[in-house]
Coordinates of C-alpha atoms in Angstrom, one line a residue:
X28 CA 63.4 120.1 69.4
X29 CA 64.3 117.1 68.3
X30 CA 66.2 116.2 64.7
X31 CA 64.3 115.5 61.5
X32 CA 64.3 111.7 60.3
X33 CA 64.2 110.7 56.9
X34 CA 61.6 107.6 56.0
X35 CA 60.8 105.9 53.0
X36 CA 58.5 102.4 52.3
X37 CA 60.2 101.3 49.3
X38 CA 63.1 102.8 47.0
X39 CA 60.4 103.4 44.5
X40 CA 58.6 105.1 46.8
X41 CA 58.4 109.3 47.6
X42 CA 60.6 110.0 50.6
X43 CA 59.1 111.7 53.7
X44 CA 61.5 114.5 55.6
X45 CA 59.7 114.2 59.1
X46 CA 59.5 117.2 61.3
X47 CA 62.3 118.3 63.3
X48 CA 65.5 120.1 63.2
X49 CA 67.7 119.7 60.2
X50 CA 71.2 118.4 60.6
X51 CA 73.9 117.8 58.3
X52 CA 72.9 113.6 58.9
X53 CA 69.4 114.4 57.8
X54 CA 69.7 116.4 55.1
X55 CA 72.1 113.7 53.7
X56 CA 69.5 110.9 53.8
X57 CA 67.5 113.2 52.6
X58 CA 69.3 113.9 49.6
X59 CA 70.0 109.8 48.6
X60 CA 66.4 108.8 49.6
X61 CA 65.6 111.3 46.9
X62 CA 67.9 110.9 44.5
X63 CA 67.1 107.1 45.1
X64 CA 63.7 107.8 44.0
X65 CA 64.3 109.6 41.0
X66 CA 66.5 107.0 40.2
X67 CA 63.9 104.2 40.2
X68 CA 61.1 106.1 38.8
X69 CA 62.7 107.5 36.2
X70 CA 62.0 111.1 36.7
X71 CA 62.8 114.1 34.4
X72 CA 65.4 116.4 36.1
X73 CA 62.7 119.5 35.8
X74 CA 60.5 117.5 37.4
X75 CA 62.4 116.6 40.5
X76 CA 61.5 119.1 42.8
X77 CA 58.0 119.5 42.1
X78 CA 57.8 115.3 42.6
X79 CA 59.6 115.7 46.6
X80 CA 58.3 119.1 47.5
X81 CA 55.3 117.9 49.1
X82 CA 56.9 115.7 50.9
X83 CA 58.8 117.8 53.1
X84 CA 56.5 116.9 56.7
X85 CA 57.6 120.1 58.6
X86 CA 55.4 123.3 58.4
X87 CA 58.7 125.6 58.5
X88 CA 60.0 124.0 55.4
X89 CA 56.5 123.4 53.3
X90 CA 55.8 127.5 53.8
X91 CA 59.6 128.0 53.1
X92 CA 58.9 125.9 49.7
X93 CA 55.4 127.8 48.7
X94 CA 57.3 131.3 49.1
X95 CA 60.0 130.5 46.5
X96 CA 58.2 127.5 44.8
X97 CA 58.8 128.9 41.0
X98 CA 62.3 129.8 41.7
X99 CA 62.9 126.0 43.0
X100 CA 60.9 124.3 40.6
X101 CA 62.2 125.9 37.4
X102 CA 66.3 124.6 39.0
X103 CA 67.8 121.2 39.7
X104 CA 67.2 119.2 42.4
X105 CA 71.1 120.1 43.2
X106 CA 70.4 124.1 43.4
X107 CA 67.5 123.1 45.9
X108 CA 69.6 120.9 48.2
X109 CA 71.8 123.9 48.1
X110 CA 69.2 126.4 49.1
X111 CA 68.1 124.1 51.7
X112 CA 71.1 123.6 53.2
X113 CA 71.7 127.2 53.5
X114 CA 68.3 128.3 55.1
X115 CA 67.6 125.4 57.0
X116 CA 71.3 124.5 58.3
X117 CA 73.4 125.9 61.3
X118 CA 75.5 128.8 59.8
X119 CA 78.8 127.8 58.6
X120 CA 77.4 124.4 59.5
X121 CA 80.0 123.5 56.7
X122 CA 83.4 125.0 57.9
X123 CA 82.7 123.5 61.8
X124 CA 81.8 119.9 60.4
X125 CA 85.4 120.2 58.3
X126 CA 87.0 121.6 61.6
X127 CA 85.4 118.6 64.1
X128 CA 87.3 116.3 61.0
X129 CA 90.7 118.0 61.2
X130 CA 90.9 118.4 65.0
X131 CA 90.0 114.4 66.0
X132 CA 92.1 112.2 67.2
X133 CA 91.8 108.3 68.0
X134 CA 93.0 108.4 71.6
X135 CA 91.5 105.4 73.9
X136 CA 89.7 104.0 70.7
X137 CA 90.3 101.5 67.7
X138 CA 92.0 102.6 64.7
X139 CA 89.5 101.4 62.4
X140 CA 86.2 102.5 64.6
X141 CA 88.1 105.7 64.6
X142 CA 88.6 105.9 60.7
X143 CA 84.9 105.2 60.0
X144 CA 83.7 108.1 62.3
X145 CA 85.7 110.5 60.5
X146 CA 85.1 108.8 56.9
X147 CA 81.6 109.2 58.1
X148 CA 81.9 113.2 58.8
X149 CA 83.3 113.6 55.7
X150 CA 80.5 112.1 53.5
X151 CA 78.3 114.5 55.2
X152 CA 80.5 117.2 53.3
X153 CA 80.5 116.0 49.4
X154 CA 79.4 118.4 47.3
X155 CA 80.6 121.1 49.3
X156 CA 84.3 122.9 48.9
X157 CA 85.4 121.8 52.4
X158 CA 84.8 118.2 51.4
X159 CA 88.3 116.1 52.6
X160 CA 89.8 113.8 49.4
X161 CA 90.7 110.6 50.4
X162 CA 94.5 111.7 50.6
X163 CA 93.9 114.6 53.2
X164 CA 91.8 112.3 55.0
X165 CA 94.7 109.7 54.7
X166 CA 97.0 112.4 56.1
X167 CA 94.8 113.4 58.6
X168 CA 94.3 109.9 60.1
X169 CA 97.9 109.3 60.0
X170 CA 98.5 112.3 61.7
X171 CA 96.4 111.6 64.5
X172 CA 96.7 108.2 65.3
X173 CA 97.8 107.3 68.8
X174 CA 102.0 106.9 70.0
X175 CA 101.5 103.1 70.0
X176 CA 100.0 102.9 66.9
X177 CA 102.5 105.3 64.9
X178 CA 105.5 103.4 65.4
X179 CA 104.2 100.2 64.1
X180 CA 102.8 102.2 60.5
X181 CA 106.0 103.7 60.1
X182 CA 108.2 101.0 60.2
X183 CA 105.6 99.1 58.1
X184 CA 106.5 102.1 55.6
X185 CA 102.6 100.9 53.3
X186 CA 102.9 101.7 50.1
X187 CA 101.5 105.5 49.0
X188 CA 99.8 104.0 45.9
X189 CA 96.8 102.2 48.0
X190 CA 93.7 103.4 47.7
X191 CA 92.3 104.8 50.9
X192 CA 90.3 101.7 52.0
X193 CA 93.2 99.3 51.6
X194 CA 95.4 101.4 53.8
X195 CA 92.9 101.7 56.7
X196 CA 92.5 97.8 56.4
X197 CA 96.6 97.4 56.6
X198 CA 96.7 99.7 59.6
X199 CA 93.4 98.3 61.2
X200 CA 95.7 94.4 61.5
X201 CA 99.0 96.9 62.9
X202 CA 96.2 98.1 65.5
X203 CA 95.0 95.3 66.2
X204 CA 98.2 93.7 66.5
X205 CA 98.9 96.1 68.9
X206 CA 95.7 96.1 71.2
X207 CA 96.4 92.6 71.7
X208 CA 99.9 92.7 73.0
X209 CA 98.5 95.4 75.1
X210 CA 96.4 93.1 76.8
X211 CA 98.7 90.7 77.0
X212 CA 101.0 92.7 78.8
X213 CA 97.8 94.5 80.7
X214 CA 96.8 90.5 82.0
X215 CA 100.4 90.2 83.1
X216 CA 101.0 93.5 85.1
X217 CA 97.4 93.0 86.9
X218 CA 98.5 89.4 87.7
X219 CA 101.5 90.7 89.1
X220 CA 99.9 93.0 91.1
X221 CA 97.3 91.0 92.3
X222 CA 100.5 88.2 93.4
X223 CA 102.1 91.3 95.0
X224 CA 98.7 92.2 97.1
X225 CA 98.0 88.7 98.4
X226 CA 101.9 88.5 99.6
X227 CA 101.6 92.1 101.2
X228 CA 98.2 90.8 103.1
X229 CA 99.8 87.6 104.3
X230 CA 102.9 89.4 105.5
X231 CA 100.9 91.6 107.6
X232 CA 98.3 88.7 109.0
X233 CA 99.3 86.9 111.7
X234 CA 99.4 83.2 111.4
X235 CA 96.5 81.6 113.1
X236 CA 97.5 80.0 116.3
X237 CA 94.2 77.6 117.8
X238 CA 94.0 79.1 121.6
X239 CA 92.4 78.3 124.4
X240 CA 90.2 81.0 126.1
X241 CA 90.5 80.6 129.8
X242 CA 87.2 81.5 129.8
X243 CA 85.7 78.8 128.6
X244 CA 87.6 76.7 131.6
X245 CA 85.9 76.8 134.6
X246 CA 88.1 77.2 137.8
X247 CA 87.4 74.3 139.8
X248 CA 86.4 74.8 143.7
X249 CA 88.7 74.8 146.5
X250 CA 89.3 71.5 148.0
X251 CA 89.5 70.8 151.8
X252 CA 93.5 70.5 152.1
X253 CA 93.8 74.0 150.4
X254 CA 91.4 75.8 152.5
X255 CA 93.1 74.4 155.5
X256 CA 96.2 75.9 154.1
X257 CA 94.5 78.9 153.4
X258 CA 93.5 79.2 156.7
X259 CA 97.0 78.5 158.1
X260 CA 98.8 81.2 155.8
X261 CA 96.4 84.3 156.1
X262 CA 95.6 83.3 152.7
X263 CA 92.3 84.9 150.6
X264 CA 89.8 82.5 148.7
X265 CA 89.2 84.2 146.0
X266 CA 92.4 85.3 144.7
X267 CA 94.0 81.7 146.3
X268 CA 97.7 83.7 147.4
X269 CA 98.6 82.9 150.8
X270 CA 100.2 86.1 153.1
X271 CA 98.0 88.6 152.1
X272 CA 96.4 91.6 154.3
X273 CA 92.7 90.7 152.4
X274 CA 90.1 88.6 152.2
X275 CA 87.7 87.5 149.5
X276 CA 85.1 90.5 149.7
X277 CA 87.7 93.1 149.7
X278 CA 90.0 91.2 147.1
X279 CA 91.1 93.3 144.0
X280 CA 92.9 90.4 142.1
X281 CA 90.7 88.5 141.2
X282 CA 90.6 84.5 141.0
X283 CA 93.7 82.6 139.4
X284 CA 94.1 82.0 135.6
X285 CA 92.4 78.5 135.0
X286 CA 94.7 77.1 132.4
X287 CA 97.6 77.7 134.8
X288 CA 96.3 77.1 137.7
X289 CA 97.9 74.1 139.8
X290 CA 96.3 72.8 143.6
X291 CA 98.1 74.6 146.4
X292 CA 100.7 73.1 148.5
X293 CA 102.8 73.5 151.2
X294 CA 105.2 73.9 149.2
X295 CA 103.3 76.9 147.4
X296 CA 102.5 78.8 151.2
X297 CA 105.9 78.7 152.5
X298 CA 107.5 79.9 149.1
X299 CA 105.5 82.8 149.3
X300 CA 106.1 83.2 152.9
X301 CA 107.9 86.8 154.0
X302 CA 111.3 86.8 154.9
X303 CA 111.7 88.0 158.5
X304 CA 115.3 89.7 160.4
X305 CA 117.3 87.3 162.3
X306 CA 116.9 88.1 165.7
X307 CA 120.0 89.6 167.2
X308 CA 122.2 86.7 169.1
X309 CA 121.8 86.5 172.7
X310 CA 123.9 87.5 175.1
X311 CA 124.2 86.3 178.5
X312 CA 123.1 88.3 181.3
X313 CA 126.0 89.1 183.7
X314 CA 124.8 89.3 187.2
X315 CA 125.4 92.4 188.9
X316 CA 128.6 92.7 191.3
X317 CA 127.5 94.0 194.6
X318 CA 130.5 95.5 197.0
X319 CA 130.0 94.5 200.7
X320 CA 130.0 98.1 202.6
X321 CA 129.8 98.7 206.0
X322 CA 126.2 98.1 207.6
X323 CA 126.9 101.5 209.0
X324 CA 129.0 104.0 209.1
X325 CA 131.3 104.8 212.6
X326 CA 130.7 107.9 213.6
X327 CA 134.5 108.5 213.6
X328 CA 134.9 107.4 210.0
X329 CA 136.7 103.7 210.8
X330 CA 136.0 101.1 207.7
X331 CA 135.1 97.4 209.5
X332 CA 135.3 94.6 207.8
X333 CA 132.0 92.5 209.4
X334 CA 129.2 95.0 208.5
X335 CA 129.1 95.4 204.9
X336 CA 126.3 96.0 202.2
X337 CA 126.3 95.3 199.0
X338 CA 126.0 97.8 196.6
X339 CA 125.3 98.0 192.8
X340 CA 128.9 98.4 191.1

């Protein structure tokens, strides 16, 4: 369900408390649109409640009303508020408002945003026992103002004797004093940072060097004088190295790189020529020494010296 609103044309006019839940806000306005009324219009205390009554929009409340209307009517508009309050309210609506007061703190906000909030909780309570005076709610905003703030306030050391609203204006300039070195030094560290970053990246990027791709170079064609060589040297066309066991269609280099490519020579086939042993130095043949031997041998074993033969030594 949504919360009841208060609405009212004119101050001279009757209030209207619209349907909806009642909350401690709307029972407030309620109460000063009211009390604004009766102001205006001059009307007699006993004839407060009979003159707003009516006007209450919501079916819960107007039957509430009807079944204690002579007991309201005949008290102030104060002891209706009261009995409002207390049928219409959250039960100990009162005691958790005053507790929501005493247990906030500013934290991340401003002082002064802060201070209203709370001055602002604490209206809702006037009238009531657990209404804050402006020295507990002094003490209470003092006591939970933020580190950086409390430093500055003490050393300040303002004056007990100003009223509540001059204090929160003396600490609202120490705040804001504050919030604005803070973002000094905030701009600084994140320009630090941001200098560190952008030295880290260009440390770790490589300087740009303008290359070449061999790619884009085409390898020009063999010329006449190289294929001849080629030829010569048991060279390979496609991979252009002279000595090799291949030829193009089974070659597994692949062509030269372009850029570095220079014409063949001569030069190029016999410095890539392989190195062969030195054959083994000659030596001269020695004829073969033949003895001269008998042509035959004497039956009685005599050596002569005219028949001979020559035989391999």
């Amino acid at each position: 369900m949504k919360s009841a609103t208060v609405e009212q044309s004119a101050p001279n006019k009757p209030p209207k408390l619209l349907a909806g839940e009642l909350t401690p806000e709307a029972a407030c306005d309620w109460d000063n649109a009211c009390s604004t009324y009766f102001m205006h219009k001059e009307v007699d205390v006993t004839n407060q409640v009979k003159m707003i009554a009516f006007s209450m929009m919501d079916p819960r409340l107007h039957t509430w009303y009807l079944m204690q209307k002579a007991t309201l009517d005949a008290g102030t508009f104060m002891d209706y508020m009261t009995a409002l309050k207390d049928a219409w309210l959250e039960t100990h609506w009162d005691l958790k408002l005053r507790k929501k007061v005493l247990g906030s703190q500013q934290g991340n906000r401003s002082f002064y945003k802060w201070a209203l909030e709370l001055q602002n909780l604490n209206a809702l309570l006037y009238g009531n026992t657990t209404h804050l005076s402006d020295e507990q709610l002094c003490n209470q905003l003092e006591a939970n103002m933020n580190d950086e703030l409390t430093t500055p306030v003490l050393r300040a050391k303002l004056g007990m004797t100003l009223t509540l609203k001059k204090w929160i204006e003396e600490v609202k300039q120490l705040n804001d004093k504050c919030l604005k070195e803070l973002a000094s030094h905030r701009k600084i560290a994140e320009e630090m940072f941001r200098t560190s970053k952008r030295t880290q990246q260009m440390s770790k990027t490589p300087q740009y060097r303008p290359q070449t791709s061999s790619s884009s170079v085409c390898l020009g064609p063999l010329t006449q004088a190289e294929c001849t060589l080629l030829n010569e040297h048991n060279g390979c066309y496609k991979c252009r190295k002279f000595h090799v066991t291949h030829r193009s269609k089974e070659c597994l280099d692949g062509p030269p790189d372009a850029l570095s490519y220079k014409t063949l020579t001569e030069a190029d086939a016999n410095a890539t020529k392989p190195k062969t042993n030195k054959p083994a130095r000659a030596v001269a043949a020695i004829a073969p020494i033949r003895a001269v031997m008998p042509s035959s041998v004497i039956e009685d074993g005599s050596d002569s010296d005219d028949d001979t033969c020559v035989a391999p030594f």
